[in-house]
């Protein structure tokens, strides 16, 4: 499991490329990586804006 400082680095890097955009689709390739069903996780993400704020 990644540590918080590592995740903050990912957040900063991704913010530069996709910050402020709306999530329109998602794919889970490792179901064990999320604590919800794949459908619930993707349903939560679709339409979400400002993911990094």
PDB file of N, CA and C in Angstrom:
ATOM      1  N   UNK A   1       0.847  -1.180   0.000  1.00  0.00           N
ATOM      2  CA  UNK A   1       0.000   0.000   0.000  1.00  0.00           C
ATOM      3  C   UNK A   1       0.890   1.239   0.000  1.00  0.00           C
ATOM      4  N   UNK A   2       0.602   2.191  -0.881  1.00  0.00           N
ATOM      5  CA  UNK A   2       1.406   3.420  -0.925  1.00  0.00           C
ATOM      6  C   UNK A   2       1.226   4.254   0.334  1.00  0.00           C
ATOM      7  N   UNK A   3       2.249   4.943   0.725  1.00  0.00           N
ATOM      8  CA  UNK A   3       2.201   5.832   1.875  1.00  0.00           C
ATOM      9  C   UNK A   3       1.641   7.185   1.457  1.00  0.00           C
ATOM     10  N   UNK A   4       1.161   7.966   2.414  1.00  0.00           N
ATOM     11  CA  UNK A   4       0.546   9.253   2.121  1.00  0.00           C
ATOM     12  C   UNK A   4       1.451  10.203   1.342  1.00  0.00           C
ATOM     13  N   UNK A   5       2.733  10.367   1.685  1.00  0.00           N
ATOM     14  CA  UNK A   5       3.566  11.291   0.891  1.00  0.00           C
ATOM     15  C   UNK A   5       3.645  10.899  -0.584  1.00  0.00           C
ATOM     16  N   UNK A   6       3.690   9.603  -0.854  1.00  0.00           N
ATOM     17  CA  UNK A   6       3.722   9.123  -2.243  1.00  0.00           C
ATOM     18  C   UNK A   6       2.418   9.470  -2.958  1.00  0.00           C
ATOM     19  N   UNK A   7       1.294   9.306  -2.276  1.00  0.00           N
ATOM     20  CA  UNK A   7      -0.003   9.618  -2.880  1.00  0.00           C
ATOM     21  C   UNK A   7      -0.139  11.124  -3.119  1.00  0.00           C
ATOM     22  N   UNK A   8       0.410  11.945  -2.242  1.00  0.00           N
ATOM     23  CA  UNK A   8       0.385  13.395  -2.447  1.00  0.00           C
ATOM     24  C   UNK A   8       1.173  13.778  -3.693  1.00  0.00           C
ATOM     25  N   UNK A   9       2.268  13.077  -3.947  1.00  0.00           N
ATOM     26  CA  UNK A   9       3.055  13.326  -5.157  1.00  0.00           C
ATOM     27  C   UNK A   9       2.238  12.991  -6.391  1.00  0.00           C
ATOM     28  N   UNK A  10       1.559  11.847  -6.382  1.00  0.00           N
ATOM     29  CA  UNK A  10       0.692  11.476  -7.510  1.00  0.00           C
ATOM     30  C   UNK A  10      -0.401  12.522  -7.716  1.00  0.00           C
ATOM     31  N   UNK A  11      -1.002  12.970  -6.621  1.00  0.00           N
ATOM     32  CA  UNK A  11      -2.062  13.975  -6.688  1.00  0.00           C
ATOM     33  C   UNK A  11      -1.555  15.248  -7.368  1.00  0.00           C
ATOM     34  N   UNK A  12      -0.385  15.715  -6.969  1.00  0.00           N
ATOM     35  CA  UNK A  12       0.191  16.927  -7.539  1.00  0.00           C
ATOM     36  C   UNK A  12       0.467  16.774  -9.027  1.00  0.00           C
ATOM     37  N   UNK A  13       1.043  15.653  -9.416  1.00  0.00           N
ATOM     38  CA  UNK A  13       1.346  15.412 -10.827  1.00  0.00           C
ATOM     39  C   UNK A  13       0.081  15.313 -11.669  1.00  0.00           C
ATOM     40  N   UNK A  14      -0.922  14.603 -11.185  1.00  0.00           N
ATOM     41  CA  UNK A  14      -2.168  14.448 -11.935  1.00  0.00           C
ATOM     42  C   UNK A  14      -2.934  15.762 -12.028  1.00  0.00           C
ATOM     43  N   UNK A  15      -2.872  16.578 -10.975  1.00  0.00           N
ATOM     44  CA  UNK A  15      -3.561  17.870 -10.974  1.00  0.00           C
ATOM     45  C   UNK A  15      -3.122  18.717 -12.159  1.00  0.00           C
ATOM     46  N   UNK A  16      -1.850  18.654 -12.506  1.00  0.00           N
ATOM     47  CA  UNK A  16      -1.316  19.442 -13.609  1.00  0.00           C
ATOM     48  C   UNK A  16      -1.909  19.030 -14.960  1.00  0.00           C
ATOM     49  N   UNK A  17      -2.251  17.770 -15.099  1.00  0.00           N
ATOM     50  CA  UNK A  17      -2.726  17.249 -16.376  1.00  0.00           C
ATOM     51  C   UNK A  17      -4.249  17.169 -16.491  1.00  0.00           C
ATOM     52  N   UNK A  18      -4.920  16.823 -15.398  1.00  0.00           N
ATOM     53  CA  UNK A  18      -6.360  16.580 -15.495  1.00  0.00           C
ATOM     54  C   UNK A  18      -7.181  17.379 -14.495  1.00  0.00           C
ATOM     55  N   UNK A  19      -6.563  18.270 -13.754  1.00  0.00           N
ATOM     56  CA  UNK A  19      -7.289  19.065 -12.766  1.00  0.00           C
ATOM     57  C   UNK A  19      -8.392  19.888 -13.401  1.00  0.00           C
ATOM     58  N   UNK A  20      -9.555  19.912 -12.763  1.00  0.00           N
ATOM     59  CA  UNK A  20     -10.677  20.708 -13.251  1.00  0.00           C
ATOM     60  C   UNK A  20     -11.521  20.048 -14.321  1.00  0.00           C
ATOM     61  N   UNK A  21     -11.140  18.883 -14.786  1.00  0.00           N
ATOM     62  CA  UNK A  21     -11.921  18.181 -15.799  1.00  0.00           C
ATOM     63  C   UNK A  21     -12.925  17.245 -15.131  1.00  0.00           C
ATOM     64  N   UNK A  22     -13.941  16.862 -15.885  1.00  0.00           N
ATOM     65  CA  UNK A  22     -14.972  15.955 -15.388  1.00  0.00           C
ATOM     66  C   UNK A  22     -14.641  14.532 -15.810  1.00  0.00           C
ATOM     67  N   UNK A  23     -14.803  13.591 -14.891  1.00  0.00           N
ATOM     68  CA  UNK A  23     -14.574  12.174 -15.207  1.00  0.00           C
ATOM     69  C   UNK A  23     -15.765  11.671 -16.007  1.00  0.00           C
ATOM     70  N   UNK A  24     -15.503  11.139 -17.198  1.00  0.00           N
ATOM     71  CA  UNK A  24     -16.575  10.654 -18.070  1.00  0.00           C
ATOM     72  C   UNK A  24     -16.601   9.138 -18.195  1.00  0.00           C
ATOM     73  N   UNK A  25     -15.500   8.475 -17.874  1.00  0.00           N
ATOM     74  CA  UNK A  25     -15.490   7.017 -17.868  1.00  0.00           C
ATOM     75  C   UNK A  25     -14.341   6.542 -16.986  1.00  0.00           C
ATOM     76  N   UNK A  26     -14.447   5.309 -16.527  1.00  0.00           N
ATOM     77  CA  UNK A  26     -13.425   4.729 -15.664  1.00  0.00           C
ATOM     78  C   UNK A  26     -13.392   3.226 -15.872  1.00  0.00           C
ATOM     79  N   UNK A  27     -12.266   2.622 -15.546  1.00  0.00           N
ATOM     80  CA  UNK A  27     -12.114   1.180 -15.656  1.00  0.00           C
ATOM     81  C   UNK A  27     -11.294   0.696 -14.463  1.00  0.00           C
ATOM     82  N   UNK A  28     -11.743  -0.365 -13.840  1.00  0.00           N
ATOM     83  CA  UNK A  28     -11.026  -0.978 -12.732  1.00  0.00           C
ATOM     84  C   UNK A  28     -10.368  -2.245 -13.256  1.00  0.00           C
ATOM     85  N   UNK A  29      -9.044  -2.322 -13.161  1.00  0.00           N
ATOM     86  CA  UNK A  29      -8.339  -3.505 -13.648  1.00  0.00           C
ATOM     87  C   UNK A  29      -7.936  -4.451 -12.513  1.00  0.00           C
ATOM     88  N   UNK A  30      -7.983  -3.947 -11.287  1.00  0.00           N
ATOM     89  CA  UNK A  30      -7.712  -4.785 -10.108  1.00  0.00           C
ATOM     90  C   UNK A  30      -8.827  -4.557  -9.103  1.00  0.00           C
ATOM     91  N   UNK A  31      -9.815  -5.430  -9.112  1.00  0.00           N
ATOM     92  CA  UNK A  31     -10.980  -5.251  -8.246  1.00  0.00           C
ATOM     93  C   UNK A  31     -10.607  -5.185  -6.772  1.00  0.00           C
ATOM     94  N   UNK A  32      -9.538  -5.843  -6.366  1.00  0.00           N
ATOM     95  CA  UNK A  32      -9.124  -5.833  -4.967  1.00  0.00           C
ATOM     96  C   UNK A  32      -8.554  -4.486  -4.535  1.00  0.00           C
ATOM     97  N   UNK A  33      -8.343  -3.584  -5.494  1.00  0.00           N
ATOM     98  CA  UNK A  33      -7.771  -2.272  -5.180  1.00  0.00           C
ATOM     99  C   UNK A  33      -8.805  -1.282  -4.650  1.00  0.00           C
ATOM    100  N   UNK A  34     -10.089  -1.593  -4.806  1.00  0.00           N
ATOM    101  CA  UNK A  34     -11.144  -0.699  -4.323  1.00  0.00           C
ATOM    102  C   UNK A  34     -11.993  -1.435  -3.302  1.00  0.00           C
ATOM    103  N   UNK A  35     -12.582  -0.682  -2.370  1.00  0.00           N
ATOM    104  CA  UNK A  35     -13.364  -1.287  -1.294  1.00  0.00           C
ATOM    105  C   UNK A  35     -14.855  -1.363  -1.594  1.00  0.00           C
ATOM    106  N   UNK A  36     -15.230  -1.094  -2.830  1.00  0.00           N
ATOM    107  CA  UNK A  36     -16.622  -1.183  -3.273  1.00  0.00           C
ATOM    108  C   UNK A  36     -16.691  -2.170  -4.424  1.00  0.00           C
ATOM    109  N   UNK A  37     -17.896  -2.495  -4.831  1.00  0.00           N
ATOM    110  CA  UNK A  37     -17.999  -3.286  -6.056  1.00  0.00           C
ATOM    111  C   UNK A  37     -17.515  -2.410  -7.201  1.00  0.00           C
ATOM    112  N   UNK A  38     -17.075  -3.031  -8.268  1.00  0.00           N
ATOM    113  CA  UNK A  38     -16.586  -2.286  -9.428  1.00  0.00           C
ATOM    114  C   UNK A  38     -17.646  -1.307  -9.927  1.00  0.00           C
ATOM    115  N   UNK A  39     -18.891  -1.746 -10.005  1.00  0.00           N
ATOM    116  CA  UNK A  39     -19.978  -0.901 -10.492  1.00  0.00           C
ATOM    117  C   UNK A  39     -20.208   0.303  -9.585  1.00  0.00           C
ATOM    118  N   UNK A  40     -20.172   0.085  -8.269  1.00  0.00           N
ATOM    119  CA  UNK A  40     -20.367   1.184  -7.329  1.00  0.00           C
ATOM    120  C   UNK A  40     -19.232   2.200  -7.428  1.00  0.00           C
ATOM    121  N   UNK A  41     -18.010   1.718  -7.513  1.00  0.00           N
ATOM    122  CA  UNK A  41     -16.848   2.600  -7.588  1.00  0.00           C
ATOM    123  C   UNK A  41     -16.903   3.460  -8.850  1.00  0.00           C
ATOM    124  N   UNK A  42     -17.154   2.836  -9.985  1.00  0.00           N
ATOM    125  CA  UNK A  42     -17.232   3.577 -11.246  1.00  0.00           C
ATOM    126  C   UNK A  42     -18.421   4.536 -11.213  1.00  0.00           C
ATOM    127  N   UNK A  43     -19.545   4.105 -10.665  1.00  0.00           N
ATOM    128  CA  UNK A  43     -20.714   4.974 -10.555  1.00  0.00           C
ATOM    129  C   UNK A  43     -20.435   6.206  -9.711  1.00  0.00           C
ATOM    130  N   UNK A  44     -19.633   6.057  -8.678  1.00  0.00           N
ATOM    131  CA  UNK A  44     -19.251   7.183  -7.833  1.00  0.00           C
ATOM    132  C   UNK A  44     -18.378   8.177  -8.601  1.00  0.00           C
ATOM    133  N   UNK A  45     -17.483   7.670  -9.432  1.00  0.00           N
ATOM    134  CA  UNK A  45     -16.537   8.533 -10.141  1.00  0.00           C
ATOM    135  C   UNK A  45     -17.133   9.280 -11.320  1.00  0.00           C
ATOM    136  N   UNK A  46     -18.017   8.649 -12.074  1.00  0.00           N
ATOM    137  CA  UNK A  46     -18.548   9.260 -13.288  1.00  0.00           C
ATOM    138  C   UNK A  46     -19.270  10.570 -12.946  1.00  0.00           C
ATOM    139  N   UNK A  47     -18.882  11.611 -13.642  1.00  0.00           N
ATOM    140  CA  UNK A  47     -19.493  12.922 -13.429  1.00  0.00           C
ATOM    141  C   UNK A  47     -18.827  13.740 -12.342  1.00  0.00           C
ATOM    142  N   UNK A  48     -17.874  13.164 -11.636  1.00  0.00           N
ATOM    143  CA  UNK A  48     -17.203  13.875 -10.550  1.00  0.00           C
ATOM    144  C   UNK A  48     -16.266  14.930 -11.130  1.00  0.00           C
ATOM    145  N   UNK A  49     -16.299  16.103 -10.538  1.00  0.00           N
ATOM    146  CA  UNK A  49     -15.412  17.199 -10.947  1.00  0.00           C
ATOM    147  C   UNK A  49     -14.517  17.567  -9.775  1.00  0.00           C
ATOM    148  N   UNK A  50     -13.426  18.222 -10.097  1.00  0.00           N
ATOM    149  CA  UNK A  50     -12.505  18.734  -9.072  1.00  0.00           C
ATOM    150  C   UNK A  50     -12.068  17.640  -8.103  1.00  0.00           C
ATOM    151  N   UNK A  51     -11.701  16.517  -8.634  1.00  0.00           N
ATOM    152  CA  UNK A  51     -11.305  15.371  -7.833  1.00  0.00           C
ATOM    153  C   UNK A  51     -10.125  15.687  -6.915  1.00  0.00           C
ATOM    154  N   UNK A  52      -9.298  16.635  -7.291  1.00  0.00           N
ATOM    155  CA  UNK A  52      -8.083  16.897  -6.536  1.00  0.00           C
ATOM    156  C   UNK A  52      -8.177  18.110  -5.632  1.00  0.00           C
ATOM    157  N   UNK A  53      -9.335  18.676  -5.452  1.00  0.00           N
ATOM    158  CA  UNK A  53      -9.466  19.843  -4.562  1.00  0.00           C
ATOM    159  C   UNK A  53      -9.847  19.425  -3.182  1.00  0.00           C
TER     160      UNK A  53
END
